[in-house]
mmCIF file of C-alpha atoms and ligand atoms in Angstrom:
data_model
loop_
_atom_site.group_PDB
_atom_site.id
_atom_site.type_symbol
_atom_site.label_atom_id
_atom_site.label_comp_id
_atom_site.label_asym_id
_atom_site.label_seq_id
_atom_site.Cartn_x
_atom_site.Cartn_y
_atom_site.Cartn_z
ATOM 1 C CA MET A 153 -23.036 -61.476 -70.818
ATOM 2 C CA ILE A 154 -25.474 -62.018 -68.021
ATOM 3 C CA PHE A 155 -25.080 -65.782 -68.003
ATOM 4 C CA ASP A 156 -21.314 -65.467 -67.938
ATOM 5 C CA ARG A 157 -21.549 -63.819 -64.575
ATOM 6 C CA ILE A 158 -23.798 -66.390 -62.897
ATOM 7 C CA PHE A 159 -20.956 -68.391 -61.448
ATOM 8 C CA LYS A 160 -18.565 -65.547 -60.794
ATOM 9 C CA ASN A 161 -18.236 -66.372 -57.112
ATOM 10 C CA LYS A 162 -16.947 -69.893 -57.683
ATOM 11 C CA PRO A 163 -13.335 -70.457 -58.717
ATOM 12 C CA ARG A 164 -13.138 -72.109 -62.095
ATOM 13 C CA PRO A 165 -10.320 -73.803 -64.010
ATOM 14 C CA ALA A 166 -8.814 -71.458 -66.591
ATOM 15 C CA PRO A 167 -9.907 -71.627 -70.241
ATOM 16 C CA THR A 168 -7.445 -72.725 -72.931
ATOM 17 C CA THR A 169 -7.196 -71.126 -76.368
ATOM 18 C CA GLU A 170 -6.012 -72.990 -79.463
ATOM 19 C CA ALA A 171 -6.802 -72.661 -83.162
ATOM 20 C CA LEU A 172 -9.175 -74.721 -85.291
ATOM 21 C CA GLN A 173 -9.309 -74.983 -89.058
ATOM 22 C CA VAL A 174 -12.877 -74.526 -90.317
ATOM 23 C CA GLY A 175 -13.006 -74.727 -94.106
ATOM 24 C CA SER A 176 -10.607 -72.052 -95.379
ATOM 25 C CA ARG A 177 -10.399 -70.117 -92.127
ATOM 26 C CA THR A 178 -8.409 -70.599 -88.950
ATOM 27 C CA ALA A 179 -10.469 -69.584 -85.958
ATOM 28 C CA PRO A 180 -9.586 -69.231 -82.272
ATOM 29 C CA LEU A 181 -10.886 -72.185 -80.279
ATOM 30 C CA LEU A 182 -11.631 -71.337 -76.661
ATOM 31 C CA MET A 183 -12.049 -74.366 -74.386
ATOM 32 C CA VAL A 184 -13.751 -73.556 -71.117
ATOM 33 C CA PRO A 185 -14.122 -76.073 -68.271
ATOM 34 C CA HIS A 186 -17.503 -75.696 -66.612
ATOM 35 C CA PRO A 187 -18.145 -77.607 -63.386
ATOM 36 C CA ARG A 188 -21.896 -77.597 -63.920
ATOM 37 C CA ALA A 189 -22.031 -78.537 -67.596
ATOM 38 C CA ARG A 190 -23.376 -82.030 -68.248
ATOM 39 C CA ARG A 191 -22.011 -82.412 -71.769
ATOM 40 C CA TYR A 192 -19.750 -80.753 -74.338
ATOM 41 C CA LEU A 193 -21.297 -77.638 -75.856
ATOM 42 C CA LEU A 194 -20.175 -75.821 -78.959
ATOM 43 C CA ARG A 195 -20.965 -72.275 -79.945
ATOM 44 C CA LEU A 196 -19.685 -69.590 -82.266
ATOM 45 C CA ARG A 197 -19.464 -66.239 -80.557
ATOM 46 C CA PRO A 198 -20.328 -63.039 -82.436
ATOM 47 C CA ASP A 199 -16.619 -62.073 -82.430
ATOM 48 C CA GLY A 200 -15.766 -65.247 -84.427
ATOM 49 C CA THR A 201 -14.320 -67.228 -81.522
ATOM 50 C CA ILE A 202 -15.369 -70.875 -81.273
ATOM 51 C CA ARG A 203 -16.194 -71.805 -77.715
ATOM 52 C CA VAL A 204 -16.368 -75.360 -76.366
ATOM 53 C CA THR A 205 -17.711 -75.926 -72.891
ATOM 54 C CA ILE A 206 -16.041 -78.857 -71.138
ATOM 55 C CA PRO A 207 -18.207 -80.735 -68.632
ATOM 56 C CA ARG A 208 -17.049 -81.666 -65.157
ATOM 57 C CA HIS A 209 -15.229 -84.909 -66.032
ATOM 58 C CA GLY A 210 -14.277 -83.886 -69.553
ATOM 59 C CA SER A 211 -10.848 -83.303 -71.078
ATOM 60 C CA LEU A 212 -9.146 -80.898 -73.482
ATOM 61 C CA SER A 213 -8.491 -83.644 -76.014
ATOM 62 C CA ALA A 214 -12.143 -84.732 -76.017
ATOM 63 C CA ALA A 215 -13.185 -81.081 -76.369
ATOM 64 C CA ARG A 216 -10.824 -80.698 -79.341
ATOM 65 C CA ASP A 217 -12.295 -83.852 -80.963
ATOM 66 C CA PHE A 218 -15.817 -82.639 -80.313
ATOM 67 C CA ALA A 219 -15.120 -79.328 -82.082
ATOM 68 C CA ALA A 220 -13.340 -81.101 -84.961
ATOM 69 C CA ARG A 221 -16.283 -83.486 -85.474
ATOM 70 C CA ASN A 222 -18.586 -80.474 -85.831
ATOM 71 C CA VAL A 223 -16.653 -78.326 -88.333
ATOM 72 C CA GLY A 224 -19.528 -78.686 -90.856
ATOM 73 C CA TRP A 225 -21.915 -77.159 -88.375
ATOM 74 C CA LEU A 226 -19.352 -74.472 -87.485
ATOM 75 C CA GLU A 227 -18.937 -73.583 -91.135
ATOM 76 C CA GLN A 228 -22.699 -72.981 -91.354
ATOM 77 C CA GLN A 229 -22.518 -70.835 -88.233
ATOM 78 C CA PHE A 230 -19.720 -68.746 -89.776
ATOM 79 C CA GLN A 231 -21.861 -68.202 -92.880
ATOM 80 C CA GLN A 232 -24.815 -67.097 -90.772
ATOM 81 C CA LEU A 233 -22.572 -64.769 -88.808
ATOM 82 C CA ALA A 234 -21.293 -63.159 -92.016
ATOM 83 C CA ALA A 235 -24.875 -62.731 -93.266
ATOM 84 C CA ARG A 236 -26.001 -61.063 -90.047
ATOM 85 C CA PRO A 237 -26.701 -57.393 -90.612
ATOM 86 C CA GLN A 238 -24.138 -55.069 -89.067
ATOM 87 C CA THR A 239 -24.603 -51.397 -88.382
ATOM 88 C CA PRO A 240 -21.627 -49.337 -89.577
ATOM 89 C CA ALA A 241 -19.838 -46.896 -87.284
ATOM 90 C CA ARG A 242 -20.863 -43.849 -89.291
ATOM 91 C CA TRP A 243 -24.552 -43.401 -90.016
ATOM 92 C CA ASN A 244 -25.826 -41.690 -93.122
ATOM 93 C CA LEU A 245 -28.869 -41.873 -95.383
ATOM 94 C CA GLU A 246 -29.652 -45.488 -96.235
ATOM 95 C CA THR A 247 -27.964 -46.805 -93.054
ATOM 96 C CA GLU A 248 -30.198 -49.319 -91.308
ATOM 97 C CA ILE A 249 -30.410 -49.101 -87.541
ATOM 98 C CA TYR A 250 -32.369 -50.978 -84.893
ATOM 99 C CA PHE A 251 -35.343 -49.133 -83.478
ATOM 100 C CA ARG A 252 -37.845 -50.873 -81.202
ATOM 101 C CA GLY A 253 -36.523 -54.229 -82.374
ATOM 102 C CA GLU A 254 -36.921 -53.558 -86.087
ATOM 103 C CA ARG A 255 -34.397 -52.570 -88.680
ATOM 104 C CA VAL A 256 -35.327 -49.190 -90.073
ATOM 105 C CA ARG A 257 -33.605 -47.243 -92.809
ATOM 106 C CA LEU A 258 -32.585 -43.632 -92.306
ATOM 107 C CA GLY A 259 -34.399 -41.518 -94.854
ATOM 108 C CA THR A 260 -34.935 -37.906 -95.700
ATOM 109 C CA GLU A 261 -38.124 -35.846 -95.772
ATOM 110 C CA ALA A 262 -39.176 -33.206 -98.318
ATOM 111 C CA ASP A 263 -37.928 -30.437 -95.995
ATOM 112 C CA GLY A 264 -34.506 -32.096 -95.726
ATOM 113 C CA SER A 265 -34.991 -33.482 -92.224
ATOM 114 C CA ILE A 266 -34.144 -37.057 -91.228
ATOM 115 C CA SER A 267 -36.701 -39.780 -90.648
ATOM 116 C CA PHE A 268 -36.674 -43.375 -89.452
ATOM 117 C CA GLY A 269 -39.651 -45.484 -88.411
ATOM 118 C CA THR A 270 -42.236 -42.992 -87.155
ATOM 119 C CA GLU A 271 -39.582 -40.511 -86.000
ATOM 120 C CA ARG A 272 -38.717 -37.191 -87.603
ATOM 121 C CA LEU A 273 -35.614 -35.207 -86.700
ATOM 122 C CA PRO A 274 -35.010 -31.595 -87.681
ATOM 123 C CA VAL A 275 -31.447 -32.441 -88.694
ATOM 124 C CA SER A 276 -30.144 -31.928 -92.185
ATOM 125 C CA ALA A 277 -29.030 -35.010 -94.071
ATOM 126 C CA ALA A 278 -26.117 -32.904 -95.281
ATOM 127 C CA ALA A 279 -24.750 -32.774 -91.726
ATOM 128 C CA GLY A 280 -22.244 -35.595 -92.336
ATOM 129 C CA ASP A 281 -22.296 -38.417 -89.794
ATOM 130 C CA LEU A 282 -25.884 -38.605 -88.535
ATOM 131 C CA ARG A 283 -25.085 -40.946 -85.680
ATOM 132 C CA PRO A 284 -24.544 -38.385 -82.881
ATOM 133 C CA ALA A 285 -27.843 -36.580 -83.559
ATOM 134 C CA ILE A 286 -29.830 -39.787 -83.891
ATOM 135 C CA GLU A 287 -28.308 -41.368 -80.797
ATOM 136 C CA LYS A 288 -29.113 -38.230 -78.850
ATOM 137 C CA HIS A 289 -32.704 -38.504 -80.018
ATOM 138 C CA LEU A 290 -32.883 -42.224 -79.123
ATOM 139 C CA ARG A 291 -31.453 -41.491 -75.704
ATOM 140 C CA HIS A 292 -34.050 -38.791 -75.165
ATOM 141 C CA LEU A 293 -36.863 -41.203 -76.124
ATOM 142 C CA ALA A 294 -35.408 -43.827 -73.769
ATOM 143 C CA ALA A 295 -35.276 -41.324 -70.889
ATOM 144 C CA GLN A 296 -38.959 -40.568 -71.474
ATOM 145 C CA GLU A 297 -40.172 -44.127 -71.898
ATOM 146 C CA LEU A 298 -38.062 -46.456 -69.764
ATOM 147 C CA PRO A 299 -38.664 -45.067 -66.232
ATOM 148 C CA PRO A 300 -42.490 -45.210 -66.483
ATOM 149 C CA ARG A 301 -42.238 -48.768 -67.812
ATOM 150 C CA VAL A 302 -40.063 -49.756 -64.823
ATOM 151 C CA MET A 303 -42.611 -48.265 -62.430
ATOM 152 C CA GLU A 304 -45.460 -50.010 -64.229
ATOM 153 C CA LEU A 305 -43.787 -53.435 -64.037
ATOM 154 C CA ALA A 306 -42.596 -52.823 -60.465
ATOM 155 C CA ALA A 307 -46.160 -52.015 -59.395
ATOM 156 C CA ALA A 308 -47.565 -55.027 -61.258
ATOM 157 C CA HIS A 309 -45.178 -57.343 -59.385
ATOM 158 C CA GLY A 310 -45.127 -55.544 -56.043
ATOM 159 C CA VAL A 311 -41.428 -54.609 -56.157
ATOM 160 C CA ASP A 312 -40.015 -51.430 -54.565
ATOM 161 C CA VAL A 313 -37.827 -49.228 -56.707
ATOM 162 C CA ALA A 314 -36.132 -46.137 -55.281
ATOM 163 C CA ARG A 315 -35.012 -44.519 -58.526
ATOM 164 C CA VAL A 316 -34.566 -45.244 -62.217
ATOM 165 C CA SER A 317 -31.736 -43.805 -64.244
ATOM 166 C CA VAL A 318 -31.181 -44.109 -67.979
ATOM 167 C CA ARG A 319 -27.498 -44.230 -68.792
ATOM 168 C CA ASN A 320 -24.916 -44.786 -71.486
ATOM 169 C CA GLN A 321 -23.278 -47.985 -70.217
ATOM 170 C CA LYS A 322 -20.780 -49.533 -72.612
ATOM 171 C CA SER A 323 -21.044 -53.192 -71.672
ATOM 172 C CA ARG A 324 -24.289 -53.855 -69.877
ATOM 173 C CA TRP A 325 -27.995 -53.444 -70.455
ATOM 174 C CA GLY A 326 -28.955 -52.726 -66.886
ATOM 175 C CA SER A 327 -28.019 -52.926 -63.240
ATOM 176 C CA CYS A 328 -29.600 -52.679 -59.816
ATOM 177 C CA SER A 329 -27.991 -51.168 -56.735
ATOM 178 C CA ARG A 330 -28.526 -52.301 -53.155
ATOM 179 C CA ARG A 331 -30.341 -49.062 -52.492
ATOM 180 C CA GLY A 332 -32.882 -49.854 -55.151
ATOM 181 C CA THR A 333 -31.699 -47.723 -58.050
ATOM 182 C CA ILE A 334 -32.285 -49.392 -61.377
ATOM 183 C CA SER A 335 -30.018 -48.182 -64.178
ATOM 184 C CA LEU A 336 -30.943 -48.989 -67.738
ATOM 185 C CA ASN A 337 -29.019 -48.595 -70.957
ATOM 186 C CA TRP A 338 -30.713 -46.129 -73.330
ATOM 187 C CA ARG A 339 -30.007 -48.579 -76.180
ATOM 188 C CA LEU A 340 -32.892 -50.690 -74.897
ATOM 189 C CA ILE A 341 -35.010 -48.373 -77.067
ATOM 190 C CA GLN A 342 -33.400 -50.240 -79.978
ATOM 191 C CA SER A 343 -34.582 -53.653 -78.745
ATOM 192 C CA PRO A 344 -38.040 -55.236 -79.053
ATOM 193 C CA GLY A 345 -40.519 -54.631 -76.218
ATOM 194 C CA PHE A 346 -40.198 -58.153 -74.820
ATOM 195 C CA VAL A 347 -36.417 -57.739 -74.538
ATOM 196 C CA ARG A 348 -36.707 -54.331 -72.865
ATOM 197 C CA ASP A 349 -39.229 -55.813 -70.415
ATOM 198 C CA TYR A 350 -36.957 -58.778 -69.706
ATOM 199 C CA ILE A 351 -34.059 -56.505 -68.729
ATOM 200 C CA ILE A 352 -36.371 -54.489 -66.486
ATOM 201 C CA LEU A 353 -37.784 -57.663 -64.884
ATOM 202 C CA HIS A 354 -34.256 -59.049 -64.491
ATOM 203 C CA GLU A 355 -33.286 -55.938 -62.513
ATOM 204 C CA LEU A 356 -36.533 -56.069 -60.520
ATOM 205 C CA ALA A 357 -35.745 -59.696 -59.620
ATOM 206 C CA HIS A 358 -32.462 -58.384 -58.147
ATOM 207 C CA ARG A 359 -34.550 -56.439 -55.634
ATOM 208 C CA ARG A 360 -35.397 -59.878 -54.216
ATOM 209 C CA GLN A 361 -32.123 -61.717 -54.949
ATOM 210 C CA MET A 362 -29.010 -59.551 -55.125
ATOM 211 C CA ASN A 363 -27.045 -62.258 -56.991
ATOM 212 C CA HIS A 364 -27.314 -64.663 -59.913
ATOM 213 C CA SER A 365 -28.151 -67.730 -57.827
ATOM 214 C CA GLU A 366 -30.568 -70.445 -58.847
ATOM 215 C CA LYS A 367 -33.205 -68.727 -56.721
ATOM 216 C CA PHE A 368 -32.633 -65.546 -58.680
ATOM 217 C CA TRP A 369 -33.184 -67.302 -62.016
ATOM 218 C CA GLN A 370 -36.325 -68.950 -60.649
ATOM 219 C CA GLU A 371 -37.600 -65.491 -59.815
ATOM 220 C CA VAL A 372 -36.713 -64.252 -63.305
ATOM 221 C CA ALA A 373 -38.556 -67.211 -64.877
ATOM 222 C CA ARG A 374 -41.591 -66.448 -62.741
ATOM 223 C CA LEU A 375 -41.635 -62.747 -63.686
ATOM 224 C CA CYS A 376 -40.665 -63.297 -67.325
ATOM 225 C CA PRO A 377 -41.467 -66.787 -68.639
ATOM 226 C CA ASP A 378 -39.908 -66.149 -72.086
ATOM 227 C CA TYR A 379 -36.643 -64.726 -70.746
ATOM 228 C CA LEU A 380 -34.536 -67.242 -72.682
ATOM 229 C CA ALA A 381 -35.842 -65.854 -75.981
ATOM 230 C CA ALA A 382 -34.883 -62.372 -74.778
ATOM 231 C CA GLU A 383 -31.399 -63.578 -73.773
ATOM 232 C CA ARG A 384 -31.005 -65.072 -77.246
ATOM 233 C CA TRP A 385 -31.986 -61.807 -78.912
ATOM 234 C CA LEU A 386 -29.455 -59.914 -76.773
ATOM 235 C CA LYS A 387 -26.708 -62.380 -77.602
ATOM 236 C CA GLN A 388 -27.433 -62.130 -81.326
ATOM 237 C CA HIS A 389 -27.456 -58.333 -81.145
ATOM 238 C CA SER A 390 -24.588 -57.822 -78.715
ATOM 239 C CA SER A 391 -22.945 -55.535 -81.280
ATOM 240 C CA LEU A 392 -25.541 -52.883 -80.340
ATOM 241 C CA LEU A 393 -23.553 -52.307 -77.170
ATOM 242 C CA LYS A 394 -20.335 -51.493 -78.998
HETATM 243 ZN ZN1 ZN B 79 -28.272 -59.567 -63.133
#
């Protein structure tokens, strides 16, 4: 999501969508010209769309051939995607959710309250869908924990922050305003610490570069050397935002 916006200021040729047969399934094949790509790149997105990146002097027909030559690899990717744990829309006992980067199972205590990880909630398991109560609790934890962590990292790197707000964004993990307000998604409480820190450092880097230029990414790499691993985790767990 973040990488997709890096080049937003430059006009780009439009992507083309076709279909590709992979084993027994027909999948959408999205072919995206990318002026800065050096070679053809293939990837399976979490929504089941196959994406081929076309380099500067590439062509649609070569992109099509490239995808077709790699159907074996794509088939493996589809299998991995199907095996990836999904969290259902309704949460009840036995549902597994992400909490601090780990999958934890919702359980019940002797007094009937709900537990997961080290957390205990005075909510009855008989209450039906447990999701609203648990999300409220997670959001409360995030509101307690995220702002002090921002201030800690901001102080460590000498960055000014005017205000931190913890919000319920639908499609982004964080943002930074020109006035220095950093907004973070409460769902970061569901991610591992290194991912949470990456998002915070990403927003702090925007205090120095209000864009996604090369300079910005250099700053991110300086503040957070393992940011690519964090980006990968976020990509693999993008369903947490839905
Ligand atoms: Zn950004």
